[in-house]
């Protein structure tokens, strides 16, 4: 009985939004932690490599990766399914776009677009770094991967830096609408908290995007 | 008449004309001349229709009834905005003083798979009726009217329930949503009854059935753009949708299966 009701709940349009929200929450938390951790670029090569070595030693990394990959698959899967349903619900567009006080934010209208770009970015980002050139270094007598060297090399390429800048701005955009929507989809928003959640959501997007952007831009201009 | 404006407007209307649901439909340009600023939008269309009838043309079909903003019959897109440019206003309560002489105005019906066009600016909104029949009511015993304060309701709950009960079911939320989602409409109905003691008995079944009906009608899902709430002539809030989502999860967790002998 429980399984049947859980299944029918998750198959409703609202159930899919719950899944989008929960998986979005996991990724929103991850990108913030990832951005904050990468700030070690500003501390130095050894600190950065030691941090990377610490994260990849032990079983934690496998659990984290499994959760992230699964969340991403569910998030993208639900997004595709919902987008198909939504396009079918409104196949004809209006001749004039709504404007003035009845207009809406650009970010909220274009989630599928930046979502797709971000997905491509995640794949290219993994190919470049996780599965990229394996340099070795020794810090405090421990042999570890020299991710710092790879990162400095990659961010000397203007095309690469440009692609990062575009993708990260779009990520900020995606988060500025997405984080607030998590609260809406999970039913955690009310009239009292809604305005604060909206502002916090925008701030979250700006902080994550600005934090991430500072890294390739700093490396490109100052750490070559 | 004293105090009324003598200014007359000449407008260019671009109206969606479609003979029936099977017809393709297209925009037709029609001039509206000598329109009083004091006329409502629908009165302006009445005037245009009179001249169309005199010329032997088919008048523009549009839904309307009370013309005082409370029945939910009227509504179409004016320059891309559901019910026109003013917030908290139905088309019948929109006046021509909101427009300038020489303006071009594009009129389109609500567009959604679940709202097929009947003719011109009229759409079939019976999908909303089916969502209501699925659970948007309370079952009460007949008999004498109960005492007004027989059942205490906290004032904030009463206000919130009332704010949601003001939904007139016009369909502007569906029309303005990029996903043609009926979440604002359904959530207003769910919220209205979930907040009141009278609605508690059927609370669980109501939200489960109404959401299932809403999905089966072919409406889209909510992307939280807020377009629905901005277009709503009764200004139903987006947080009603959050409440419906909460109610649906709670209903899924609390649902009790009927067993043999329950008399069901």
CSV table of C-alpha atoms in Angstrom, one decimal:
chain,number,residue,atom,x,y,z
A,1,UNK,CA,0.0,0.0,0.0
A,2,UNK,CA,2.7,2.4,1.0
A,3,UNK,CA,4.7,1.7,-2.2
A,4,UNK,CA,1.6,2.2,-4.3
A,5,UNK,CA,0.8,5.6,-2.8
A,6,UNK,CA,4.4,6.7,-3.0
A,7,UNK,CA,4.5,5.7,-6.6
A,8,UNK,CA,1.2,7.5,-7.5
A,9,UNK,CA,2.5,10.6,-5.6
A,10,UNK,CA,5.7,10.7,-7.5
A,11,UNK,CA,3.9,10.3,-10.8
A,12,UNK,CA,1.8,13.4,-10.2
A,13,UNK,CA,3.0,16.7,-11.6
A,14,UNK,CA,3.5,17.8,-8.0
A,15,UNK,CA,5.4,14.7,-7.1
A,16,UNK,CA,7.8,15.3,-9.9
A,17,UNK,CA,8.4,18.8,-8.6
A,18,UNK,CA,9.2,17.3,-5.2
A,19,UNK,CA,11.8,15.2,-6.9
A,20,UNK,CA,13.2,18.2,-8.8
A,21,UNK,CA,13.3,20.2,-5.6
A,22,UNK,CA,15.0,17.6,-3.4
A,23,UNK,CA,17.6,16.7,-6.1
A,24,UNK,CA,18.0,20.5,-6.8
A,25,UNK,CA,18.6,21.0,-3.1
A,26,UNK,CA,21.4,18.4,-3.1
A,27,UNK,CA,23.1,20.0,-6.0
A,28,UNK,CA,22.6,23.6,-4.7
A,29,UNK,CA,24.4,22.5,-1.5
A,30,UNK,CA,27.1,20.7,-3.5
A,31,UNK,CA,28.0,23.7,-5.7
A,32,UNK,CA,28.3,26.0,-2.7
A,33,UNK,CA,30.6,23.6,-0.9
A,34,UNK,CA,32.6,23.0,-4.2
A,35,UNK,CA,32.9,26.8,-4.7
A,36,UNK,CA,34.0,27.3,-1.1
A,37,UNK,CA,36.5,24.5,-1.2
A,38,UNK,CA,38.1,25.8,-4.4
A,39,UNK,CA,38.8,29.1,-2.7
A,40,UNK,CA,42.0,27.3,-1.6
A,41,UNK,CA,43.3,28.3,-5.0
A,42,UNK,CA,44.0,31.6,-3.4
A,43,UNK,CA,45.9,30.0,-0.5
A,44,UNK,CA,48.4,28.0,-2.6
A,45,UNK,CA,49.1,24.9,-4.6
A,46,UNK,CA,49.9,22.6,-1.6
A,47,UNK,CA,46.7,23.6,0.3
A,48,UNK,CA,44.6,23.0,-2.8
A,49,UNK,CA,46.2,19.6,-3.6
A,50,UNK,CA,46.0,18.5,0.0
A,51,UNK,CA,42.3,19.4,0.1
A,52,UNK,CA,41.7,17.4,-3.1
A,53,UNK,CA,43.7,14.4,-1.7
A,54,UNK,CA,41.7,14.5,1.5
A,55,UNK,CA,38.4,14.4,-0.3
A,56,UNK,CA,39.4,11.5,-2.6
A,57,UNK,CA,40.9,9.3,0.1
A,58,UNK,CA,38.5,6.9,1.8
A,59,UNK,CA,35.0,5.8,1.0
A,60,UNK,CA,33.2,9.2,1.4
A,61,UNK,CA,33.9,10.2,-2.2
A,62,UNK,CA,32.1,7.1,-3.6
A,63,UNK,CA,29.0,7.8,-1.5
A,64,UNK,CA,29.1,11.5,-2.4
A,65,UNK,CA,29.6,10.7,-6.1
A,66,UNK,CA,26.8,8.1,-6.1
A,67,UNK,CA,24.3,10.5,-4.5
A,68,UNK,CA,25.3,13.4,-6.9
A,69,UNK,CA,25.1,11.2,-10.0
A,70,UNK,CA,21.8,9.7,-9.0
A,71,UNK,CA,20.4,13.2,-8.1
A,72,UNK,CA,21.5,14.6,-11.4
A,73,UNK,CA,19.9,11.8,-13.3
A,74,UNK,CA,16.6,12.2,-11.4
A,75,UNK,CA,16.7,16.0,-11.8
A,76,UNK,CA,17.4,15.9,-15.5
A,77,UNK,CA,14.9,13.0,-16.1
A,78,UNK,CA,12.1,14.8,-14.3
A,79,UNK,CA,13.0,18.0,-16.1
A,80,UNK,CA,12.7,16.3,-19.5
A,81,UNK,CA,9.5,14.6,-18.6
A,82,UNK,CA,8.0,17.8,-17.2
A,83,UNK,CA,9.1,19.9,-20.1
A,84,UNK,CA,7.5,17.5,-22.6
A,85,UNK,CA,4.3,17.6,-20.6
A,86,UNK,CA,4.4,21.4,-20.3
A,87,UNK,CA,5.0,21.9,-24.0
A,88,UNK,CA,2.1,19.6,-24.8
A,89,UNK,CA,-0.1,21.6,-22.4
A,90,UNK,CA,0.7,24.9,-24.2
A,91,UNK,CA,1.6,24.1,-27.9
A,92,UNK,CA,0.6,27.5,-29.2
A,93,UNK,CA,2.4,30.7,-28.2
A,94,UNK,CA,0.9,34.1,-27.9
A,95,UNK,CA,1.5,36.7,-30.6
A,96,UNK,CA,2.6,39.2,-27.9
A,97,UNK,CA,4.7,38.5,-24.8
A,98,UNK,CA,3.3,39.5,-21.4
A,99,UNK,CA,4.8,42.7,-20.1
A,100,UNK,CA,4.6,45.4,-17.4
A,101,UNK,CA,3.3,44.4,-14.0
A,102,UNK,CA,2.2,41.0,-15.4
A,103,UNK,CA,5.6,40.1,-16.8
A,104,UNK,CA,7.9,37.5,-15.1
A,105,UNK,CA,11.7,37.1,-14.4
A,106,UNK,CA,13.8,35.9,-17.3
A,107,UNK,CA,15.5,33.2,-15.2
A,108,UNK,CA,12.1,31.6,-14.3
A,109,UNK,CA,11.2,31.3,-18.0
A,110,UNK,CA,14.5,29.8,-19.2
A,111,UNK,CA,15.3,27.1,-16.6
A,112,UNK,CA,15.3,24.3,-19.3
A,113,UNK,CA,17.7,26.4,-21.4
A,114,UNK,CA,20.3,27.1,-18.8
A,115,UNK,CA,19.8,23.7,-17.2
A,116,UNK,CA,20.8,22.1,-20.6
A,117,UNK,CA,23.9,24.3,-20.9
A,118,UNK,CA,24.9,23.5,-17.2
A,119,UNK,CA,24.5,19.7,-18.0
A,120,UNK,CA,26.9,20.0,-20.9
A,121,UNK,CA,29.2,22.1,-18.7
A,122,UNK,CA,29.2,19.4,-16.0
A,123,UNK,CA,30.2,16.7,-18.5
A,124,UNK,CA,33.1,18.8,-20.1
A,125,UNK,CA,34.2,19.9,-16.6
A,126,UNK,CA,34.5,16.2,-15.5
A,127,UNK,CA,36.4,15.3,-18.6
A,128,UNK,CA,38.8,18.2,-18.1
A,129,UNK,CA,39.5,17.7,-14.4
A,130,UNK,CA,38.4,14.4,-13.0
A,131,UNK,CA,39.4,12.4,-16.0
A,132,UNK,CA,42.1,14.9,-17.2
A,133,UNK,CA,45.9,14.6,-17.2
A,134,UNK,CA,47.2,13.0,-14.1
A,135,UNK,CA,50.2,14.9,-12.7
A,136,UNK,CA,51.8,13.8,-9.5
A,137,UNK,CA,53.3,15.9,-6.6
A,138,UNK,CA,54.6,15.2,-3.1
A,139,UNK,CA,53.2,17.3,-0.3
A,140,UNK,CA,54.6,16.7,3.3
A,141,UNK,CA,56.0,13.4,2.0
A,142,UNK,CA,52.7,12.1,0.7
A,143,UNK,CA,52.4,11.4,-3.1
A,144,UNK,CA,49.2,12.9,-4.5
A,145,UNK,CA,47.5,14.2,-7.6
A,146,UNK,CA,48.7,17.6,-8.7
A,147,UNK,CA,45.3,19.0,-9.6
A,148,UNK,CA,46.7,22.6,-9.1
A,149,UNK,CA,49.1,22.2,-12.0
A,150,UNK,CA,46.3,20.9,-14.3
A,151,UNK,CA,44.0,23.7,-13.2
A,152,UNK,CA,46.6,26.4,-13.9
A,153,UNK,CA,47.2,24.9,-17.4
A,154,UNK,CA,43.6,24.7,-18.3
A,155,UNK,CA,42.8,28.3,-17.2
A,156,UNK,CA,45.5,29.7,-19.5
A,157,UNK,CA,43.3,28.9,-22.4
A,158,UNK,CA,41.0,31.9,-23.2
A,159,UNK,CA,38.4,29.7,-24.9
A,160,UNK,CA,38.2,27.5,-21.8
A,161,UNK,CA,37.9,30.5,-19.5
A,162,UNK,CA,35.2,32.0,-21.7
A,163,UNK,CA,33.2,28.8,-21.6
A,164,UNK,CA,33.6,28.7,-17.8
A,165,UNK,CA,32.4,32.3,-17.4
A,166,UNK,CA,29.3,31.7,-19.6
A,167,UNK,CA,28.4,28.4,-17.8
A,168,UNK,CA,28.9,29.8,-14.3
A,169,UNK,CA,26.8,32.9,-15.0
A,170,UNK,CA,24.1,30.7,-16.2
A,171,UNK,CA,24.5,28.5,-13.1
A,172,UNK,CA,24.0,31.6,-11.0
A,173,UNK,CA,20.9,32.4,-13.0
A,174,UNK,CA,19.6,28.8,-12.6
A,175,UNK,CA,20.2,29.0,-8.8
A,176,UNK,CA,18.6,32.4,-8.4
A,177,UNK,CA,15.3,31.0,-9.5
A,178,UNK,CA,15.9,27.4,-8.5
A,179,UNK,CA,16.7,27.8,-4.9
A,180,UNK,CA,13.6,29.7,-4.1
A,181,UNK,CA,11.5,27.3,-6.1
A,182,UNK,CA,12.8,24.4,-4.0
A,183,UNK,CA,10.9,25.9,-1.0
A,184,UNK,CA,7.9,26.4,-3.2
A,185,UNK,CA,7.8,22.9,-4.6
A,186,UNK,CA,8.4,21.3,-1.2
A,187,UNK,CA,5.6,23.3,0.2
A,188,UNK,CA,7.9,25.2,2.6
A,189,UNK,CA,6.9,28.7,1.6
A,190,UNK,CA,4.2,30.9,3.1
A,191,UNK,CA,3.2,34.5,2.9
A,192,UNK,CA,5.5,35.5,5.8
A,193,UNK,CA,8.7,33.8,4.5
A,194,UNK,CA,8.2,34.1,0.7
A,195,UNK,CA,9.8,37.6,0.2
A,196,UNK,CA,12.9,36.6,2.2
A,197,UNK,CA,13.2,33.3,0.4
A,198,UNK,CA,13.1,35.1,-2.9
A,199,UNK,CA,15.8,37.5,-1.9
A,200,UNK,CA,18.0,34.8,-0.4
A,201,UNK,CA,17.6,32.8,-3.6
A,202,UNK,CA,18.9,35.6,-5.7
A,203,UNK,CA,21.8,36.2,-3.3
A,204,UNK,CA,22.6,32.5,-3.4
A,205,UNK,CA,22.9,32.5,-7.2
A,206,UNK,CA,25.1,35.6,-7.1
A,207,UNK,CA,27.4,34.3,-4.4
A,208,UNK,CA,27.9,30.9,-6.0
A,209,UNK,CA,28.5,32.4,-9.5
A,210,UNK,CA,30.8,35.2,-8.2
A,211,UNK,CA,32.8,32.8,-6.1
A,212,UNK,CA,33.3,30.3,-8.9
A,213,UNK,CA,34.0,33.0,-11.4
A,214,UNK,CA,36.7,34.6,-9.3
A,215,UNK,CA,38.8,31.4,-9.6
A,216,UNK,CA,39.4,31.0,-13.4
A,217,UNK,CA,39.6,34.7,-13.9
A,218,UNK,CA,42.2,35.1,-11.2
A,219,UNK,CA,44.2,32.2,-12.6
A,220,UNK,CA,43.9,33.6,-16.2
A,221,UNK,CA,45.0,37.1,-15.3
A,222,UNK,CA,47.3,36.7,-12.3
A,223,UNK,CA,48.5,33.2,-11.8
A,224,UNK,CA,49.9,32.3,-15.2
B,1,UNK,CA,-23.4,63.3,-18.5
B,2,UNK,CA,-21.7,65.5,-15.9
B,3,UNK,CA,-18.1,64.6,-15.1
B,4,UNK,CA,-17.6,62.2,-18.0
B,5,UNK,CA,-14.8,62.6,-20.5
B,6,UNK,CA,-15.7,63.5,-24.0
B,7,UNK,CA,-12.5,62.1,-25.4
B,8,UNK,CA,-13.0,59.5,-28.1
B,9,UNK,CA,-10.4,56.9,-29.0
B,10,UNK,CA,-9.7,55.4,-32.4
B,11,UNK,CA,-8.1,52.0,-32.0
B,12,UNK,CA,-6.7,49.3,-34.3
B,13,UNK,CA,-7.7,45.9,-33.0
B,14,UNK,CA,-6.0,42.7,-34.1
B,15,UNK,CA,-8.5,40.0,-33.2
B,16,UNK,CA,-8.1,36.3,-33.3
B,17,UNK,CA,-10.9,35.0,-35.5
B,18,UNK,CA,-11.6,31.2,-35.5
B,19,UNK,CA,-14.9,29.8,-36.6
B,20,UNK,CA,-14.8,26.6,-34.6
B,21,UNK,CA,-12.5,24.2,-32.8
B,22,UNK,CA,-11.8,22.5,-36.2
B,23,UNK,CA,-11.0,25.8,-37.9
B,24,UNK,CA,-7.4,27.0,-38.1
B,25,UNK,CA,-8.0,30.6,-37.1
B,26,UNK,CA,-6.0,33.8,-37.8
B,27,UNK,CA,-5.7,37.4,-36.8
B,28,UNK,CA,-8.0,39.9,-38.4
B,29,UNK,CA,-7.6,43.7,-38.2
B,30,UNK,CA,-10.7,45.6,-37.2
B,31,UNK,CA,-10.8,49.3,-36.5
B,32,UNK,CA,-12.7,50.6,-33.4
B,33,UNK,CA,-13.6,54.2,-34.0
B,34,UNK,CA,-15.1,56.8,-31.6
B,35,UNK,CA,-14.7,54.7,-28.5
B,36,UNK,CA,-15.5,56.6,-25.2
B,37,UNK,CA,-12.8,56.5,-22.6
B,38,UNK,CA,-15.5,55.7,-20.1
B,39,UNK,CA,-16.5,52.5,-21.9
B,40,UNK,CA,-15.4,49.2,-20.5
B,41,UNK,CA,-13.3,46.9,-22.7
B,42,UNK,CA,-16.3,44.7,-23.3
B,43,UNK,CA,-18.6,47.7,-24.1
B,44,UNK,CA,-16.0,48.7,-26.7
B,45,UNK,CA,-16.3,45.2,-28.2
B,46,UNK,CA,-20.1,45.5,-28.1
B,47,UNK,CA,-19.7,48.7,-30.2
B,48,UNK,CA,-17.4,47.0,-32.6
B,49,UNK,CA,-19.8,44.0,-32.9
B,50,UNK,CA,-22.7,46.3,-33.6
B,51,UNK,CA,-20.9,47.8,-36.6
B,52,UNK,CA,-19.8,44.3,-37.7
B,53,UNK,CA,-23.5,43.1,-37.6
B,54,UNK,CA,-24.6,46.2,-39.5
B,55,UNK,CA,-22.1,45.4,-42.2
B,56,UNK,CA,-23.4,41.8,-42.3
B,57,UNK,CA,-20.2,40.4,-40.8
B,58,UNK,CA,-20.0,37.8,-38.0
B,59,UNK,CA,-19.6,39.5,-34.6
B,60,UNK,CA,-16.6,38.7,-32.4
B,61,UNK,CA,-17.5,35.9,-29.9
B,62,UNK,CA,-16.4,36.4,-26.3
B,63,UNK,CA,-17.6,35.2,-23.0
B,64,UNK,CA,-19.2,37.5,-20.5
B,65,UNK,CA,-21.9,37.6,-17.9
B,66,UNK,CA,-22.0,39.8,-14.8
B,67,UNK,CA,-19.7,42.5,-16.1
B,68,UNK,CA,-18.9,43.5,-12.5
B,69,UNK,CA,-15.8,41.3,-12.0
B,70,UNK,CA,-17.2,38.5,-9.9
B,71,UNK,CA,-18.5,35.8,-12.2
B,72,UNK,CA,-15.4,34.6,-14.0
B,73,UNK,CA,-17.0,34.4,-17.4
B,74,UNK,CA,-15.0,37.0,-19.3
B,75,UNK,CA,-11.3,37.0,-20.1
B,76,UNK,CA,-8.9,36.9,-23.0
B,77,UNK,CA,-5.4,38.1,-23.7
B,78,UNK,CA,-4.9,41.8,-24.4
B,79,UNK,CA,-1.4,42.5,-25.8
B,80,UNK,CA,-0.1,39.3,-24.2
B,81,UNK,CA,-1.6,40.1,-20.8
B,82,UNK,CA,-4.4,38.0,-19.4
B,83,UNK,CA,-7.3,40.5,-18.7
B,84,UNK,CA,-5.2,43.4,-20.0
B,85,UNK,CA,-2.5,45.6,-18.4
B,86,UNK,CA,-4.1,46.3,-15.0
B,87,UNK,CA,-3.5,44.1,-12.0
B,88,UNK,CA,-6.4,42.7,-10.1
B,89,UNK,CA,-8.8,43.4,-12.9
B,90,UNK,CA,-11.1,41.4,-15.1
B,91,UNK,CA,-11.6,42.4,-18.7
B,92,UNK,CA,-15.1,43.7,-17.9
B,93,UNK,CA,-13.7,46.0,-15.3
B,94,UNK,CA,-10.9,47.3,-17.5
B,95,UNK,CA,-11.8,50.7,-19.0
B,96,UNK,CA,-10.7,52.2,-22.2
B,97,UNK,CA,-9.0,55.1,-20.4
B,98,UNK,CA,-6.2,52.5,-19.8
B,99,UNK,CA,-5.4,52.9,-23.6
B,100,UNK,CA,-4.3,55.8,-25.8
B,101,UNK,CA,-5.8,57.1,-29.0
B,102,UNK,CA,-4.2,55.3,-32.0
B,103,UNK,CA,-3.2,52.2,-29.9
B,104,UNK,CA,-2.9,48.8,-31.6
B,105,UNK,CA,-4.5,46.1,-29.4
B,106,UNK,CA,-3.9,42.4,-30.0
B,107,UNK,CA,-6.7,40.2,-28.7
B,108,UNK,CA,-6.2,36.4,-28.3
B,109,UNK,CA,-8.2,33.6,-26.6
B,110,UNK,CA,-6.7,31.8,-23.6
B,111,UNK,CA,-4.3,29.2,-25.1
B,112,UNK,CA,-4.0,25.8,-23.5
B,113,UNK,CA,-4.6,22.2,-24.7
B,114,UNK,CA,-7.0,21.8,-21.8
B,115,UNK,CA,-9.0,24.9,-22.9
B,116,UNK,CA,-9.9,24.3,-26.6
B,117,UNK,CA,-11.2,27.3,-28.5
B,118,UNK,CA,-14.9,27.3,-29.1
B,119,UNK,CA,-15.0,30.4,-31.3
B,120,UNK,CA,-12.9,33.6,-31.6
B,121,UNK,CA,-12.1,34.6,-28.0
B,122,UNK,CA,-14.2,31.9,-26.3
B,123,UNK,CA,-12.7,28.8,-24.9
B,124,UNK,CA,-14.1,25.7,-23.3
B,125,UNK,CA,-13.2,25.8,-19.6
B,126,UNK,CA,-15.2,22.7,-18.5
B,127,UNK,CA,-11.9,21.2,-17.4
B,128,UNK,CA,-12.1,23.5,-14.3
B,129,UNK,CA,-15.6,22.2,-13.6
B,130,UNK,CA,-14.3,18.6,-13.6
B,131,UNK,CA,-11.5,19.6,-11.2
B,132,UNK,CA,-14.2,21.0,-8.8
B,133,UNK,CA,-16.4,18.0,-9.2
B,134,UNK,CA,-13.4,15.8,-8.3
B,135,UNK,CA,-13.3,17.3,-4.7
B,136,UNK,CA,-13.8,21.0,-4.5
B,137,UNK,CA,-16.8,20.8,-2.2
B,138,UNK,CA,-17.8,19.7,1.3
B,139,UNK,CA,-20.6,17.2,2.0
B,140,UNK,CA,-23.1,18.6,4.5
B,141,UNK,CA,-26.4,17.4,5.9
B,142,UNK,CA,-29.4,19.3,4.9
B,143,UNK,CA,-31.5,21.0,7.5
B,144,UNK,CA,-31.6,24.4,9.2
B,145,UNK,CA,-28.8,26.8,8.6
B,146,UNK,CA,-26.3,26.4,11.5
B,147,UNK,CA,-25.7,29.3,13.9
B,148,UNK,CA,-23.2,31.8,12.4
B,149,UNK,CA,-20.7,31.4,15.2
B,150,UNK,CA,-21.5,27.7,16.0
B,151,UNK,CA,-18.2,26.6,14.6
B,152,UNK,CA,-15.4,28.9,15.7
B,153,UNK,CA,-12.8,29.7,13.0
B,154,UNK,CA,-9.7,31.7,13.9
B,155,UNK,CA,-9.7,35.1,12.2
B,156,UNK,CA,-6.4,34.7,10.3
B,157,UNK,CA,-7.6,31.3,9.0
B,158,UNK,CA,-11.0,32.8,8.0
B,159,UNK,CA,-9.2,35.7,6.1
B,160,UNK,CA,-6.8,33.3,4.3
B,161,UNK,CA,-9.7,30.9,3.4
B,162,UNK,CA,-11.7,33.9,2.1
B,163,UNK,CA,-8.8,35.2,0.1
B,164,UNK,CA,-8.6,31.9,-1.6
B,165,UNK,CA,-12.4,31.6,-2.0
B,166,UNK,CA,-12.4,34.7,-4.1
B,167,UNK,CA,-11.1,32.7,-7.1
B,168,UNK,CA,-13.7,33.1,-9.8
B,169,UNK,CA,-12.3,30.4,-12.0
B,170,UNK,CA,-11.8,32.6,-15.0
B,171,UNK,CA,-8.7,30.7,-16.3
B,172,UNK,CA,-6.3,33.7,-16.4
B,173,UNK,CA,-3.8,31.6,-14.4
B,174,UNK,CA,-3.7,28.8,-17.0
B,175,UNK,CA,-3.7,31.3,-19.9
B,176,UNK,CA,-0.7,33.3,-18.5
B,177,UNK,CA,1.4,30.3,-17.4
B,178,UNK,CA,4.0,29.2,-19.9
B,179,UNK,CA,3.1,25.6,-19.0
B,180,UNK,CA,-0.7,26.2,-19.0
B,181,UNK,CA,-0.7,25.0,-15.5
B,182,UNK,CA,-3.9,25.0,-13.4
B,183,UNK,CA,-2.0,24.9,-10.1
B,184,UNK,CA,-3.1,28.3,-8.9
B,185,UNK,CA,-6.8,27.6,-9.6
B,186,UNK,CA,-6.7,24.1,-8.0
B,187,UNK,CA,-4.6,25.3,-5.0
B,188,UNK,CA,-7.0,28.2,-4.3
B,189,UNK,CA,-9.8,25.7,-4.1
B,190,UNK,CA,-7.8,23.2,-2.0
B,191,UNK,CA,-6.5,26.0,0.3
B,192,UNK,CA,-10.0,27.5,0.8
B,193,UNK,CA,-11.4,24.3,2.2
B,194,UNK,CA,-8.2,23.0,3.9
B,195,UNK,CA,-8.1,26.1,6.1
B,196,UNK,CA,-11.7,25.7,7.4
B,197,UNK,CA,-13.0,23.2,9.9
B,198,UNK,CA,-15.8,22.2,7.5
B,199,UNK,CA,-13.2,21.1,5.0
B,200,UNK,CA,-11.3,18.7,7.3
B,201,UNK,CA,-13.5,15.6,6.8
B,202,UNK,CA,-12.7,15.2,3.1
B,203,UNK,CA,-9.3,16.9,3.3
B,204,UNK,CA,-7.2,13.9,2.3
B,205,UNK,CA,-9.4,12.6,-0.5
B,206,UNK,CA,-10.0,16.1,-1.9
B,207,UNK,CA,-6.4,17.1,-2.7
B,208,UNK,CA,-5.6,13.6,-4.0
B,209,UNK,CA,-8.6,13.6,-6.4
B,210,UNK,CA,-8.3,17.2,-7.5
B,211,UNK,CA,-4.7,16.9,-8.4
B,212,UNK,CA,-5.3,13.6,-10.2
B,213,UNK,CA,-8.1,15.3,-12.2
B,214,UNK,CA,-5.9,18.4,-12.9
B,215,UNK,CA,-3.1,16.2,-14.3
B,216,UNK,CA,-5.5,14.1,-16.4
B,217,UNK,CA,-7.0,17.2,-18.0
B,218,UNK,CA,-3.6,17.9,-19.6
B,219,UNK,CA,-2.6,21.0,-17.7
B,220,UNK,CA,1.2,21.6,-17.3
B,221,UNK,CA,3.1,21.8,-14.0
B,222,UNK,CA,4.3,24.7,-11.9
B,223,UNK,CA,7.7,26.4,-12.7
B,224,UNK,CA,7.0,29.1,-10.0
B,225,UNK,CA,7.3,31.9,-12.6
B,226,UNK,CA,4.5,33.8,-10.7
B,227,UNK,CA,2.8,34.7,-14.0
B,228,UNK,CA,-0.5,33.2,-12.8
B,229,UNK,CA,-0.6,35.3,-9.6
B,230,UNK,CA,0.4,38.5,-11.4
B,231,UNK,CA,-2.5,37.9,-13.9
B,232,UNK,CA,-5.1,36.8,-11.4
B,233,UNK,CA,-7.9,39.3,-11.2
B,234,UNK,CA,-8.5,38.2,-7.6
B,235,UNK,CA,-4.7,38.3,-6.8
B,236,UNK,CA,-4.6,34.7,-5.4
B,237,UNK,CA,-1.1,34.2,-4.0
B,238,UNK,CA,1.6,31.9,-5.3
B,239,UNK,CA,2.0,30.5,-1.7
B,240,UNK,CA,-1.4,28.8,-2.2
B,241,UNK,CA,0.4,26.4,-4.5
B,242,UNK,CA,3.0,25.7,-1.8
B,243,UNK,CA,0.1,24.8,0.5
B,244,UNK,CA,-1.4,22.5,-2.1
B,245,UNK,CA,2.0,20.7,-2.4
B,246,UNK,CA,2.2,20.3,1.3
B,247,UNK,CA,-1.4,19.0,1.5
B,248,UNK,CA,-0.7,16.5,-1.3
B,249,UNK,CA,2.3,15.1,0.5
B,250,UNK,CA,0.4,15.0,3.8
B,251,UNK,CA,-2.6,13.3,2.1
B,252,UNK,CA,-0.3,10.7,0.6
B,253,UNK,CA,1.2,9.9,4.0
B,254,UNK,CA,-2.2,9.9,5.8
B,255,UNK,CA,-4.3,8.1,3.3
B,256,UNK,CA,-6.3,5.3,4.8
B,257,UNK,CA,-7.4,2.5,2.7
B,258,UNK,CA,-11.1,1.4,3.0
B,259,UNK,CA,-11.5,-2.1,4.2
B,260,UNK,CA,-14.4,-4.5,3.8
B,261,UNK,CA,-17.2,-3.7,6.2
B,262,UNK,CA,-16.6,0.1,6.0
B,263,UNK,CA,-19.7,0.4,4.0
B,264,UNK,CA,-17.9,1.8,1.0
